[in-house]
mmCIF file of C-alpha atoms and ligand atoms in Angstrom:
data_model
loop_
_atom_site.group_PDB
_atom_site.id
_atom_site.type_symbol
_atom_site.label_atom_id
_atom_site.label_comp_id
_atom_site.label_asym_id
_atom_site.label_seq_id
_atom_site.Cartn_x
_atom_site.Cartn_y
_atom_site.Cartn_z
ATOM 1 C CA UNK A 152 -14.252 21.962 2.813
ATOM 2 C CA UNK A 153 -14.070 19.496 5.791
ATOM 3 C CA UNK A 154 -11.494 20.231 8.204
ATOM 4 C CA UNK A 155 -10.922 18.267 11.701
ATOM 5 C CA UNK A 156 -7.983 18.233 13.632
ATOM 6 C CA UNK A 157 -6.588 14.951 15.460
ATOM 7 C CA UNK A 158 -3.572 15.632 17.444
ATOM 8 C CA UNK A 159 -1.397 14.588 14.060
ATOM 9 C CA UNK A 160 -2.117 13.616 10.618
ATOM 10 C CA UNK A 161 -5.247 16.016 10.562
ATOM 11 C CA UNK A 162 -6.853 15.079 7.234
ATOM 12 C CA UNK A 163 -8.197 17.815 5.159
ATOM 13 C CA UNK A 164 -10.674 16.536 2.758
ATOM 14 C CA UNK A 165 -10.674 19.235 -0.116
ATOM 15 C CA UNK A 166 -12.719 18.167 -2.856
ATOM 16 C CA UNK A 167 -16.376 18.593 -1.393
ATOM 17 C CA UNK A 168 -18.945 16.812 -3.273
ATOM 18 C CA UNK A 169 -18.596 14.453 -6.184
ATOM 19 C CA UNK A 170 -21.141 12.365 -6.633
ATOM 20 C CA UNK A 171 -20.338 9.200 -3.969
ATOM 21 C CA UNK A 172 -17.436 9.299 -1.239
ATOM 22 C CA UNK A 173 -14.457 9.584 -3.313
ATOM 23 C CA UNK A 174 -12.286 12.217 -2.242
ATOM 24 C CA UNK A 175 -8.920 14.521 -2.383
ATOM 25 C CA UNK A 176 -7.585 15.275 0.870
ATOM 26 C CA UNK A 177 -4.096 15.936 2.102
ATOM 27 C CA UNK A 178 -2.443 15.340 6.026
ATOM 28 C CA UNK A 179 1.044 16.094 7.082
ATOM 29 C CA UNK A 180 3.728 14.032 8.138
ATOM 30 C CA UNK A 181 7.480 15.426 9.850
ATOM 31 C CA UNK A 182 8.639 14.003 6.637
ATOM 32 C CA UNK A 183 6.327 16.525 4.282
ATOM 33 C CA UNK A 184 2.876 16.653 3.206
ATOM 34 C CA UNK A 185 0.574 13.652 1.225
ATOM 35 C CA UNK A 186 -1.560 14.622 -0.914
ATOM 36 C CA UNK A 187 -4.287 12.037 -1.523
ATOM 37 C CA UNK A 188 -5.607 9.538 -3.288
ATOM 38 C CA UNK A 189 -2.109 8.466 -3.832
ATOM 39 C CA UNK A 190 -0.434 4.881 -4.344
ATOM 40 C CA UNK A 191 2.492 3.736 -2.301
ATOM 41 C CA UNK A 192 5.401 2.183 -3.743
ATOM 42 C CA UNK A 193 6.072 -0.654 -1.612
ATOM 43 C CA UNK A 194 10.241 -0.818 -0.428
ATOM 44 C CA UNK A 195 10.321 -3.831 1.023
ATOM 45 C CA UNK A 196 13.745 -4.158 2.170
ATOM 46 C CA UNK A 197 14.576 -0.683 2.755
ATOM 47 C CA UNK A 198 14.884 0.052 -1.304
ATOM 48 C CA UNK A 199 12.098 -0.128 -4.075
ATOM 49 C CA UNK A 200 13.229 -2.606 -6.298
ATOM 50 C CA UNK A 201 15.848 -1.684 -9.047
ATOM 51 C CA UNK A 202 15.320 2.345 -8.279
ATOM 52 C CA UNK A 203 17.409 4.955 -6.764
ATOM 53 C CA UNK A 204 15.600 7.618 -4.148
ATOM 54 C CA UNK A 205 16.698 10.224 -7.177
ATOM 55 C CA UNK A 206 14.686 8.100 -9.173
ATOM 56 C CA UNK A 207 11.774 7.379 -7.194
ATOM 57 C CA UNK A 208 11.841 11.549 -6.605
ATOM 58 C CA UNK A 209 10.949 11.971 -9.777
ATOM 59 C CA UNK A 210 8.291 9.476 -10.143
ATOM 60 C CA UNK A 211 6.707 11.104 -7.031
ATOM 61 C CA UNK A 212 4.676 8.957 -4.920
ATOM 62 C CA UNK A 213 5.181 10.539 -1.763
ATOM 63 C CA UNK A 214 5.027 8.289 0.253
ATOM 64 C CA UNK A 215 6.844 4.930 0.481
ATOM 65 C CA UNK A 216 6.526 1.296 2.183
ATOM 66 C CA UNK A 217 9.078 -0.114 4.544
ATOM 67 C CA UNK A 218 8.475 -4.189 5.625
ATOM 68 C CA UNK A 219 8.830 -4.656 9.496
ATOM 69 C CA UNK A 220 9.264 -8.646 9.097
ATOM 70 C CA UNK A 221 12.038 -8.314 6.506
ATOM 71 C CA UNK A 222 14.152 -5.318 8.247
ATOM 72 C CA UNK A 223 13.658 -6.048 11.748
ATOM 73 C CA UNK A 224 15.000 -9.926 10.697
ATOM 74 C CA UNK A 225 17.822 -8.486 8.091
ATOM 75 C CA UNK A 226 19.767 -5.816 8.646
ATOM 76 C CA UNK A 227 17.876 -5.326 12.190
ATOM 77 C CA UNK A 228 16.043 -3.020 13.825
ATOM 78 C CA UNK A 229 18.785 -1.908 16.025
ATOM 79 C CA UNK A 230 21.358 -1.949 12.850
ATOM 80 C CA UNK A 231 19.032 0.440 11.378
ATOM 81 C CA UNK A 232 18.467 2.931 14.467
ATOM 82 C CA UNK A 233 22.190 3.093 14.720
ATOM 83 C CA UNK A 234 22.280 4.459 11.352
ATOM 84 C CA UNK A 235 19.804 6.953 12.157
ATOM 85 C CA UNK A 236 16.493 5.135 11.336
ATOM 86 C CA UNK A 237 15.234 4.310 7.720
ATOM 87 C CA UNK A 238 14.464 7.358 6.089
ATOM 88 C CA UNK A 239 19.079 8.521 6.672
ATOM 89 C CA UNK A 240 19.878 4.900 5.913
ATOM 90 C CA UNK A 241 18.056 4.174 2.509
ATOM 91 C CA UNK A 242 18.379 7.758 1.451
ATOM 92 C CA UNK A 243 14.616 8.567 1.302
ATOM 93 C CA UNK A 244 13.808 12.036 3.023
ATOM 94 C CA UNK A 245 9.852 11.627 2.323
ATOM 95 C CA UNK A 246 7.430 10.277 4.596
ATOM 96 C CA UNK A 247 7.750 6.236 5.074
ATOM 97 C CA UNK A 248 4.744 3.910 5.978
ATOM 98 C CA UNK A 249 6.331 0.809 7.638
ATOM 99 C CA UNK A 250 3.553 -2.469 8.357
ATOM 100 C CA UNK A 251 3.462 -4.352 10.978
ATOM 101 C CA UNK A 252 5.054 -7.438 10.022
ATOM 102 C CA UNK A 253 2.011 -9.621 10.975
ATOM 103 C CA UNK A 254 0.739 -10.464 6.932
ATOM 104 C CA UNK A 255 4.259 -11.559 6.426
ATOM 105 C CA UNK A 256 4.648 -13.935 8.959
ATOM 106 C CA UNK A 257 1.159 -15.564 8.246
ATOM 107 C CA UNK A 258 2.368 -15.724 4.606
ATOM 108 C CA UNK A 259 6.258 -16.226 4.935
ATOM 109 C CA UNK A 260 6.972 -18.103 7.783
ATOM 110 C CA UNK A 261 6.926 -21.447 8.732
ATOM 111 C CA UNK A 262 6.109 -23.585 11.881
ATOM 112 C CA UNK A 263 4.086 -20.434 13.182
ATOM 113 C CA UNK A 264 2.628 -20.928 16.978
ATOM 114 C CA UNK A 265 -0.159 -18.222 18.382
ATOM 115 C CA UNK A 266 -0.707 -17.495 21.326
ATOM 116 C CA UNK A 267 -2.640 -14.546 23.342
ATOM 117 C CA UNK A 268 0.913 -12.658 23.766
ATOM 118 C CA UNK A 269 1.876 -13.399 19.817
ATOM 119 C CA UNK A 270 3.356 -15.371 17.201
ATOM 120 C CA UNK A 271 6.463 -17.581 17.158
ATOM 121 C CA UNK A 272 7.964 -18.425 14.111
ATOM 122 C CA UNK A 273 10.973 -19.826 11.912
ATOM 123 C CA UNK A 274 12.501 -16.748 10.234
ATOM 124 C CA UNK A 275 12.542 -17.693 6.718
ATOM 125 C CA UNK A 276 16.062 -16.854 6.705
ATOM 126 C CA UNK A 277 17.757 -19.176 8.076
ATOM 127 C CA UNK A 278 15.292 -21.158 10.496
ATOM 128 C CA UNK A 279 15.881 -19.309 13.481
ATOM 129 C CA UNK A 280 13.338 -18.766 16.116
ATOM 130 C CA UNK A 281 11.596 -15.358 16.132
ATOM 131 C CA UNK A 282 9.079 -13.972 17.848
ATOM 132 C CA UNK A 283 6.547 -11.099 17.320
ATOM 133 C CA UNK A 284 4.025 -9.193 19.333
ATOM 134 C CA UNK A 285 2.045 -6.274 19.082
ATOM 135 C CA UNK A 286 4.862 -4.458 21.566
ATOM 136 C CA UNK A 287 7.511 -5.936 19.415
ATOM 137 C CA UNK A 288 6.411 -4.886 15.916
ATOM 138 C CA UNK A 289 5.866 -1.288 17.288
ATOM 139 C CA UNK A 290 9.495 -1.479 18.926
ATOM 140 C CA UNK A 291 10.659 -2.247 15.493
ATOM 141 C CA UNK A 292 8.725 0.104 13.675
ATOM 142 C CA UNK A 293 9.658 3.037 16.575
ATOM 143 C CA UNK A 294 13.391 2.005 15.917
ATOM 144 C CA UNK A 295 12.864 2.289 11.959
ATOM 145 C CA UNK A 296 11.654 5.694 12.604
ATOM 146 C CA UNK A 297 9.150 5.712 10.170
ATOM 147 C CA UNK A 298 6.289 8.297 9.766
ATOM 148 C CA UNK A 299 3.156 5.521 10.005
ATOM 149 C CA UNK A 300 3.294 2.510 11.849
ATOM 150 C CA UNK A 301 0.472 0.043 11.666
ATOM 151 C CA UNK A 302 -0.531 -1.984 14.800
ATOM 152 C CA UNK A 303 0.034 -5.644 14.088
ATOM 153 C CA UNK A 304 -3.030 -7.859 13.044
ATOM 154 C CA UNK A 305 -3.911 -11.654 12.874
ATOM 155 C CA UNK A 306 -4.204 -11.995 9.376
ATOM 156 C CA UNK A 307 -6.756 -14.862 8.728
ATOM 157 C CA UNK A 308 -6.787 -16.563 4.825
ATOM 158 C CA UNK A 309 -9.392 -15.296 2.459
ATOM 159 C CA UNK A 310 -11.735 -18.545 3.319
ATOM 160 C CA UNK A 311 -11.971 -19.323 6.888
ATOM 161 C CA UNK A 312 -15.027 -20.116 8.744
ATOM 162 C CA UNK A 313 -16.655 -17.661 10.522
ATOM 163 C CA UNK A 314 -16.398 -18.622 13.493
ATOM 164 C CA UNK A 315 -12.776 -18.721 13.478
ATOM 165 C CA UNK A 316 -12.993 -15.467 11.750
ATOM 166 C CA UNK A 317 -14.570 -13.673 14.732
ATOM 167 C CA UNK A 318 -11.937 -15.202 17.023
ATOM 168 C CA UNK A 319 -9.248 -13.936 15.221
ATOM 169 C CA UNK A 320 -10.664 -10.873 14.902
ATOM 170 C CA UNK A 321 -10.910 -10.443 18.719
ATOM 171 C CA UNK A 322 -7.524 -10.893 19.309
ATOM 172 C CA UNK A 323 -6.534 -8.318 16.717
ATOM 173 C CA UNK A 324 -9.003 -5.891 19.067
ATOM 174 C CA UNK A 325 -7.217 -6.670 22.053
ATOM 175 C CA UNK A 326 -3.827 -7.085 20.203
ATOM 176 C CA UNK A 327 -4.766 -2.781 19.361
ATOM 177 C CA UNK A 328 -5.394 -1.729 22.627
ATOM 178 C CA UNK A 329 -1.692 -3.074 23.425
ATOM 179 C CA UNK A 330 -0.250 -1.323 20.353
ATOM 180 C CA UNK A 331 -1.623 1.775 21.668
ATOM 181 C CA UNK A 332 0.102 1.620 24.672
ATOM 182 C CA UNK A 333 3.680 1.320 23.197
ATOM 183 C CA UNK A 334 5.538 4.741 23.468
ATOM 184 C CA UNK A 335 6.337 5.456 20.000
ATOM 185 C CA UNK A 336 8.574 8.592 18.853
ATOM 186 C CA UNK A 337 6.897 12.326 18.461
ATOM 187 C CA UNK A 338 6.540 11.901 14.835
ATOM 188 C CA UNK A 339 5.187 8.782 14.367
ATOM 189 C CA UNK A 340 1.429 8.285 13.784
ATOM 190 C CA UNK A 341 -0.207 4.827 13.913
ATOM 191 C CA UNK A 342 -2.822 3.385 12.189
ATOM 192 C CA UNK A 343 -5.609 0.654 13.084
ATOM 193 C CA UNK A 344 -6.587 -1.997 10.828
ATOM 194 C CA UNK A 345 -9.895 -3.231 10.119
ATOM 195 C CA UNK A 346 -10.306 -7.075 9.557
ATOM 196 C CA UNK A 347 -14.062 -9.318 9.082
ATOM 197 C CA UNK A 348 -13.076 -10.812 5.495
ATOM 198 C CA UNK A 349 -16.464 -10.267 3.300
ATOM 199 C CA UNK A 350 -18.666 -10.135 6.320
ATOM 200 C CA UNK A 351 -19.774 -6.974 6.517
ATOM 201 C CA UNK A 352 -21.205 -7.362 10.545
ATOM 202 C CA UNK A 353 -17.948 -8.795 11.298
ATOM 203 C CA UNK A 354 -16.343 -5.154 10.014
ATOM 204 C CA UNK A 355 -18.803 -3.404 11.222
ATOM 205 C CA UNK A 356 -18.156 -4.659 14.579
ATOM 206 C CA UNK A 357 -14.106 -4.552 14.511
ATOM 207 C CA UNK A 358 -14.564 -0.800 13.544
ATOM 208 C CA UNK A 359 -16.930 -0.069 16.765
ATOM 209 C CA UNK A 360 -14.488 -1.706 19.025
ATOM 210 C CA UNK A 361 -11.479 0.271 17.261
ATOM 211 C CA UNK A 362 -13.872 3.049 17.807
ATOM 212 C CA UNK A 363 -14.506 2.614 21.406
ATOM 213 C CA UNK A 364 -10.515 2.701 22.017
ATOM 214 C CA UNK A 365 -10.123 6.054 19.325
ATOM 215 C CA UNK A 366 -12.278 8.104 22.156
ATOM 216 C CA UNK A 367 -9.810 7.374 24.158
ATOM 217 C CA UNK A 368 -6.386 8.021 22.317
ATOM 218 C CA UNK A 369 -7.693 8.860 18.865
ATOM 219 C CA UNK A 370 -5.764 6.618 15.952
ATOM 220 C CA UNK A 371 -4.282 8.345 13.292
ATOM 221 C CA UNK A 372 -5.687 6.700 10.151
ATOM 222 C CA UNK A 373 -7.762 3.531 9.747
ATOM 223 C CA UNK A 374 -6.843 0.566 7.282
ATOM 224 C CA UNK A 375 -8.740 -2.103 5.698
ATOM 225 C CA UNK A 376 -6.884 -5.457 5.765
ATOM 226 C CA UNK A 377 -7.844 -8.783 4.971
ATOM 227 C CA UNK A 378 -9.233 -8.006 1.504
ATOM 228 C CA UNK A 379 -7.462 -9.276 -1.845
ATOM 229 C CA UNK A 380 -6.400 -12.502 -0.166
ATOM 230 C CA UNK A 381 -7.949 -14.896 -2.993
ATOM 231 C CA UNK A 382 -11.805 -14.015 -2.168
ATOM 232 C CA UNK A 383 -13.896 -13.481 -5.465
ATOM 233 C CA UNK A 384 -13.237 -10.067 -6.971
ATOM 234 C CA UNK A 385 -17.014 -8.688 -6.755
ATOM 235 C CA UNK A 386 -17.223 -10.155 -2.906
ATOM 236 C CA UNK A 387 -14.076 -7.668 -1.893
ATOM 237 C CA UNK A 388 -16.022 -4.929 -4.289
ATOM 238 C CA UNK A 389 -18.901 -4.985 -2.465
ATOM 239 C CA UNK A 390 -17.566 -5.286 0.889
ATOM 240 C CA UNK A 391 -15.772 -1.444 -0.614
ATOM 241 C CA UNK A 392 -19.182 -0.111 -1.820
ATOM 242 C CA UNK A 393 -20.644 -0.730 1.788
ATOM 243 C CA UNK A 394 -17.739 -0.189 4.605
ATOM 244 C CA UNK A 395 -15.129 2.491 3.304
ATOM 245 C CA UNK A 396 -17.582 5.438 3.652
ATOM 246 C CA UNK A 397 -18.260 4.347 7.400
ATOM 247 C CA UNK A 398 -14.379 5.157 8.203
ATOM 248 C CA UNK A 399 -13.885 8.428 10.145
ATOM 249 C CA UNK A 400 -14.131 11.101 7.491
ATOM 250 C CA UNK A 401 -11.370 13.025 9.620
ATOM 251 C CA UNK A 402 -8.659 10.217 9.178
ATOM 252 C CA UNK A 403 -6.725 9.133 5.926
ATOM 253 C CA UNK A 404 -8.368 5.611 4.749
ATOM 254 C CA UNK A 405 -5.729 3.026 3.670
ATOM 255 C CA UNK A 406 -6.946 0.018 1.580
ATOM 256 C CA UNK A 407 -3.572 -2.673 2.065
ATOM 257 C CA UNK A 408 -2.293 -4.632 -0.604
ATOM 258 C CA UNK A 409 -4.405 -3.325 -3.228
ATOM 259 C CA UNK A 410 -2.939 -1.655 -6.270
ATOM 260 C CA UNK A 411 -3.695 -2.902 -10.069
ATOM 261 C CA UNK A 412 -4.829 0.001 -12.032
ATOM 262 C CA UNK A 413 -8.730 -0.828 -11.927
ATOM 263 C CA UNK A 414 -8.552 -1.820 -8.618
ATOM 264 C CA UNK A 415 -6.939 1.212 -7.841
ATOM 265 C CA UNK A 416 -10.102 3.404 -9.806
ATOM 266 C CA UNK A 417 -12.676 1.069 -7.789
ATOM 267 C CA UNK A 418 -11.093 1.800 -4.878
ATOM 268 C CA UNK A 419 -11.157 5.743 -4.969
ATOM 269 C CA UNK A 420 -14.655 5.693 -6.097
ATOM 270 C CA UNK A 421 -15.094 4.442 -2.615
ATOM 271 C CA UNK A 422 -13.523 6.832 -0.664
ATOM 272 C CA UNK A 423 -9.901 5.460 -0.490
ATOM 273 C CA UNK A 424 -7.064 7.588 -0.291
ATOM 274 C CA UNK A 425 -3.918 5.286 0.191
ATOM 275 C CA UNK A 426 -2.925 2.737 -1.685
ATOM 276 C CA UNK A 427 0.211 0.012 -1.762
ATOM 277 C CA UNK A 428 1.147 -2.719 -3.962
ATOM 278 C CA UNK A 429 3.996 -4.723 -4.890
ATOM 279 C CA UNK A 430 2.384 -5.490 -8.261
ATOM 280 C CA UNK A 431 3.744 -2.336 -10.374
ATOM 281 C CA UNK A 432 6.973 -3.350 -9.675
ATOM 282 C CA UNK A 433 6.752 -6.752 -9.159
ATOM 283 C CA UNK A 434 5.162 -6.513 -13.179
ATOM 284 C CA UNK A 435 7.309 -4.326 -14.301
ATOM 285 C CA UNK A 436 9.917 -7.359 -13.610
ATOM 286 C CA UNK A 437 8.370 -9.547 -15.607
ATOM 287 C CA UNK A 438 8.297 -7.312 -18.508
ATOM 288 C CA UNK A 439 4.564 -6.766 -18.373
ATOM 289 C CA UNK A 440 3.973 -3.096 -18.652
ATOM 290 C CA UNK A 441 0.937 -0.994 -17.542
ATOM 291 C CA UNK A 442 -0.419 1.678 -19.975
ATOM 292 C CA UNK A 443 -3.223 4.089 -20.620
ATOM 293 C CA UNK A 444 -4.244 1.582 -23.474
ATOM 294 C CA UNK A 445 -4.487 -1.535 -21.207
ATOM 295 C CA UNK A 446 -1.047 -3.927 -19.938
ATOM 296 C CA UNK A 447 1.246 -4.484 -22.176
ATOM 297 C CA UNK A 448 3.693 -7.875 -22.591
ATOM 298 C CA UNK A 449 7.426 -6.271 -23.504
ATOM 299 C CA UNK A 450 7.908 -10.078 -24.444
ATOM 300 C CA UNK A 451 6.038 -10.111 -27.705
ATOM 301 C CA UNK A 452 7.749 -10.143 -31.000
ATOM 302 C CA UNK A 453 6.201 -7.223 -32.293
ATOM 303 C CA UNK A 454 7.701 -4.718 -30.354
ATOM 304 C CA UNK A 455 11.103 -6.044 -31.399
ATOM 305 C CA UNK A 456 11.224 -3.287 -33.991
ATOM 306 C CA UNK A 457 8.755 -0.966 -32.422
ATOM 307 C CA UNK A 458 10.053 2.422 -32.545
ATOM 308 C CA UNK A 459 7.458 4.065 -30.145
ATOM 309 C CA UNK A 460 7.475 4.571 -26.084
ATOM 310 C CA UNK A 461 5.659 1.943 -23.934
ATOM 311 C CA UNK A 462 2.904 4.822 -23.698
ATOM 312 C CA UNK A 463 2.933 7.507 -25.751
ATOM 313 C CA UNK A 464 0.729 9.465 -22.928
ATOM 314 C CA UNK A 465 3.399 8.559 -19.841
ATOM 315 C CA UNK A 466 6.410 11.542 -19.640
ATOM 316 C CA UNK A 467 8.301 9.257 -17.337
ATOM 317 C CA UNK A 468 11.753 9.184 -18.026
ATOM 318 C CA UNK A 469 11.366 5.693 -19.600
ATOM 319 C CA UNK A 470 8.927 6.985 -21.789
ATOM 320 C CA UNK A 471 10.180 10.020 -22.876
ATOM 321 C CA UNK A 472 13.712 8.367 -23.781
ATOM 322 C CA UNK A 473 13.522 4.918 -24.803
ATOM 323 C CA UNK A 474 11.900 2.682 -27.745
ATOM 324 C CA UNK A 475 9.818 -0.535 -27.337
ATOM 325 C CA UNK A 476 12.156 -1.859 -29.375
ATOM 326 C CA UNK A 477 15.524 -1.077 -26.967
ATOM 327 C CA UNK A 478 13.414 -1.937 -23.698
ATOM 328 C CA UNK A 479 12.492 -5.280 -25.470
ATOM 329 C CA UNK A 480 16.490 -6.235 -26.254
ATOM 330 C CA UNK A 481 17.041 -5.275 -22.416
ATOM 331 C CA UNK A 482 14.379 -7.638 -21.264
ATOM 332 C CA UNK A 483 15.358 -10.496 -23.841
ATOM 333 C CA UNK A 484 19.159 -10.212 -22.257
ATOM 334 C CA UNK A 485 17.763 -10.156 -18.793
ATOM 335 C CA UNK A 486 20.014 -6.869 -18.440
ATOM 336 C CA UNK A 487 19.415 -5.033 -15.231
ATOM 337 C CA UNK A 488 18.656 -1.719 -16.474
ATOM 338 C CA UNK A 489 15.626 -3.169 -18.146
ATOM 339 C CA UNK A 490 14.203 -3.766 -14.778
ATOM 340 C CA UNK A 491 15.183 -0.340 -13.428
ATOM 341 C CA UNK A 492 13.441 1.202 -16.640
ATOM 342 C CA UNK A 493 10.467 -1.094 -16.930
ATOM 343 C CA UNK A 494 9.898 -0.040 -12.678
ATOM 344 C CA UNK A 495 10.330 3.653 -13.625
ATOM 345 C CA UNK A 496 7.567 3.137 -15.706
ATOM 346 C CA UNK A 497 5.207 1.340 -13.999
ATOM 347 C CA UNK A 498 5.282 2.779 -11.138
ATOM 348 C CA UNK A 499 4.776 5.717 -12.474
ATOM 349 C CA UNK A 500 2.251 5.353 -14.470
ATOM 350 C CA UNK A 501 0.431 4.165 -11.527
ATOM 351 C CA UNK A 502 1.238 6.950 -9.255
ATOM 352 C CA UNK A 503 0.526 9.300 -12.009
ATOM 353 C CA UNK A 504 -3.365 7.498 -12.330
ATOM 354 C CA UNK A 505 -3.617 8.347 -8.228
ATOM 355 C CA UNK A 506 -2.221 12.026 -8.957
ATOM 356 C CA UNK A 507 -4.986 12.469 -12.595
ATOM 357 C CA UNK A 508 -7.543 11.060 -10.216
ATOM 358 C CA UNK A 509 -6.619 13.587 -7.284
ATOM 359 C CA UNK A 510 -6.851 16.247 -10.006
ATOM 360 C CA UNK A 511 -10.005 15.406 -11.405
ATOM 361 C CA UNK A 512 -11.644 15.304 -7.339
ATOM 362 C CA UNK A 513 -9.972 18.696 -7.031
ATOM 363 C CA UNK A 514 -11.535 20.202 -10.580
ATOM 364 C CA UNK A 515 -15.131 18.107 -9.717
ATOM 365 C CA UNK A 516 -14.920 15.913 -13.024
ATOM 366 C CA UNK A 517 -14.243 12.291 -11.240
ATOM 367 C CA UNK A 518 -16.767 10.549 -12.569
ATOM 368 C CA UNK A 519 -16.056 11.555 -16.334
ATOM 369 C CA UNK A 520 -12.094 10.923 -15.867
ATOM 370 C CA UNK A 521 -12.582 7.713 -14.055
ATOM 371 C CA UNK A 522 -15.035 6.310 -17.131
ATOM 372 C CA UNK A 523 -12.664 7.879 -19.504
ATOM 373 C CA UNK A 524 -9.585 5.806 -18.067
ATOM 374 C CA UNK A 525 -11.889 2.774 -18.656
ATOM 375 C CA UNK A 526 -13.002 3.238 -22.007
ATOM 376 C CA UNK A 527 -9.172 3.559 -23.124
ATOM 377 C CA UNK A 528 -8.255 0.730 -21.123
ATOM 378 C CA UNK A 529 -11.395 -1.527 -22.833
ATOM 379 C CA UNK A 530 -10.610 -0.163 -26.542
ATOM 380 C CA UNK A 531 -7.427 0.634 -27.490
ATOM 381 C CA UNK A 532 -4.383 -1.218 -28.306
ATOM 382 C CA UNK A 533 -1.492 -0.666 -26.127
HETATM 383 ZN ZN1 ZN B 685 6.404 5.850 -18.904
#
């Protein structure tokens, strides 16, 4: 067993030696403890879609995802605070992982301007001008109050040249060394993030210069960013293979944005331990459901009649209560509890993959579990 302590978020890596750097570890938070690999329902505007915190109790993921970008421009970071941070106003007592605002502004808003001290931008809101920096996300973030903050990135598109690639990525290096100098509150960790696109140099080199500032004022995890932005799927795989094992060993590893099922397996064969998506959810929606046996579309005819559970291997409360059939009449009315049901579901039958995987480290039988979970998923009809 591996045990280092940082000053917080020690990580303890417990499962010792499968074959490759997949592992089970767990660090504490003031919120309670994480037990990893695990995925991280993503709560974008201070609620995961369609679920109560009762709910998401049960489904037990641990840990959850606040959006800086969306609550610092609607209710407002200072709204929130007053409250008594996130975790007292959204009801969630378990740890909360808030980002750092930067991927959503690349993505969301409009009429962006960079310069060395940040990014202006029209909210997407209502057109006003905001402004974000690496001091500002962090003020947000320390005013949300939640567990992990991340220190805000450029986020470059999947194809950029490289040249414009390494520039960016620069700035992000000395955008961190600012985010480490912003006071945050006693219980709040932060977290670096790792950009270089496929380039494996280019990541190589953004972790030795995140490295350089962790000797002084160690980070308390690392993140990889920049991947699943629209690059071919073996490109981001093999960028995994080669960089996630050179993370510190001592610090949870947090791959962003990543989060279908196989994606999630690939990932934890690498040596990742968090995960977040909005996909489950976002799926789950749409009435496209994610099962032992492969996805499955709640829109088809034939399960208009079907008396059996979306997966007869899930014991969510979905499963273990309602037919294909009834979930199918939900989604063809567009009733609301369809969604809320369809999310129970999906989300946790994706936290419960991260939790069978975590079991499997623990009991040294990965690589078996991990090939049985495909073999389903390639041959059986969900
Ligand atoms: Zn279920």
């Amino acid at each position: 067993m591996l045990k280092i302590t940082t000053p917080y978020f020690s990580f303890i890596q417990e499962s010792g030696a499968p074959p490759g750097p997949a592992r089970a570890g767990r660090f504490h938070t003031s919120h309670g403890e994480v037990a990893t690999p695990v995925f991280m329902p993503v709560g974008t505007q201070g609620t995961v879609k369609g679920v109560t915190p009762a709910q998401l109790a049960e489904i037990g993921p641990q840990v959850i995802l606040g959006n800086t970008y969306h609550l610092g421009l609607r209710p407002g970071d200072a709204l929130v605070a007053q409250h008594g941070g996130l975790h007292r106003f959204m009801g969630w007592n378990g740890p909360i992982l808030t980002d750092s605002g930067g991927f959503q502004v690349f993505s969301l808003a409009s009429l962006r301007k960079m310069t060395e001290e940040g990014v202006t931008f029209q909210s997407h809101l209502d057109g006003s001008p905001q402004f974000l920096s690496p001091e500002r996300s962090l003020e947000i973030q320390r005013n949300l109050g939640s567990d992990i903050c991340m220190a805000l990135d450029e986020c470059p598109p999947g194809r950029i040249e490289r040249a414009k690639l390494e520039a960016s990525m620069a700035r992000t290096t000395r955008w961190l060394a600012r985010s480490r100098a912003v006071p945050l509150q006693p219980h709040q960790g932060l977290f670096a993030i790792n950009q270089g696109g496929t380039h494996l140099d280019l990541r190589r080199r953004h972790l030795e210069e995140a490295m350089e500032q962790d000797a002084k004022t160690p980070f308390q995890g690392f993140a990889v960013g920049g991947l699943s932005v629209g690059e071919p799927k073996p490109e981001m795989n093999a960028v995994l293979v080669e960089f996630v094992k050179e993370l510190p060993a001592d610090r949870p590893r947090y791959l962003m944005g990543v989060g279908t099922p196989e994606d999630l397996l690939f990932g934890i064969e690498q040596g990742v331990d968090l995960f977040d998506c909005v996909l489950p959810s976002r799926e789950a929606r749409h009435g496209r459901i994610l099962t032992s046996r492969g996805k499955l579309n709640l829109k088809n005819a034939r399960h208009r009649e079907a008396d059996q559970p979306l997966d007869p291997d899930c014991g969510c409360y979905t499963c273990r209560t309602f037919s294909r059939a009834y979930l199918h009449h939900l989604f063809r009315c567009g009733e609301l509890l369809g969604f809320t049901l369809n999310t129970i579901h999906n989300l946790s039958y994706t936290v419960g993959l991260t939790r069978a995987a975590r079991q499997a480290l623990l009991e040294n039988r990965f690589p078996a579990f991990a090939q049985s979970v495909r073999a389903r998923w390639q041959t059986e009809e969900p």
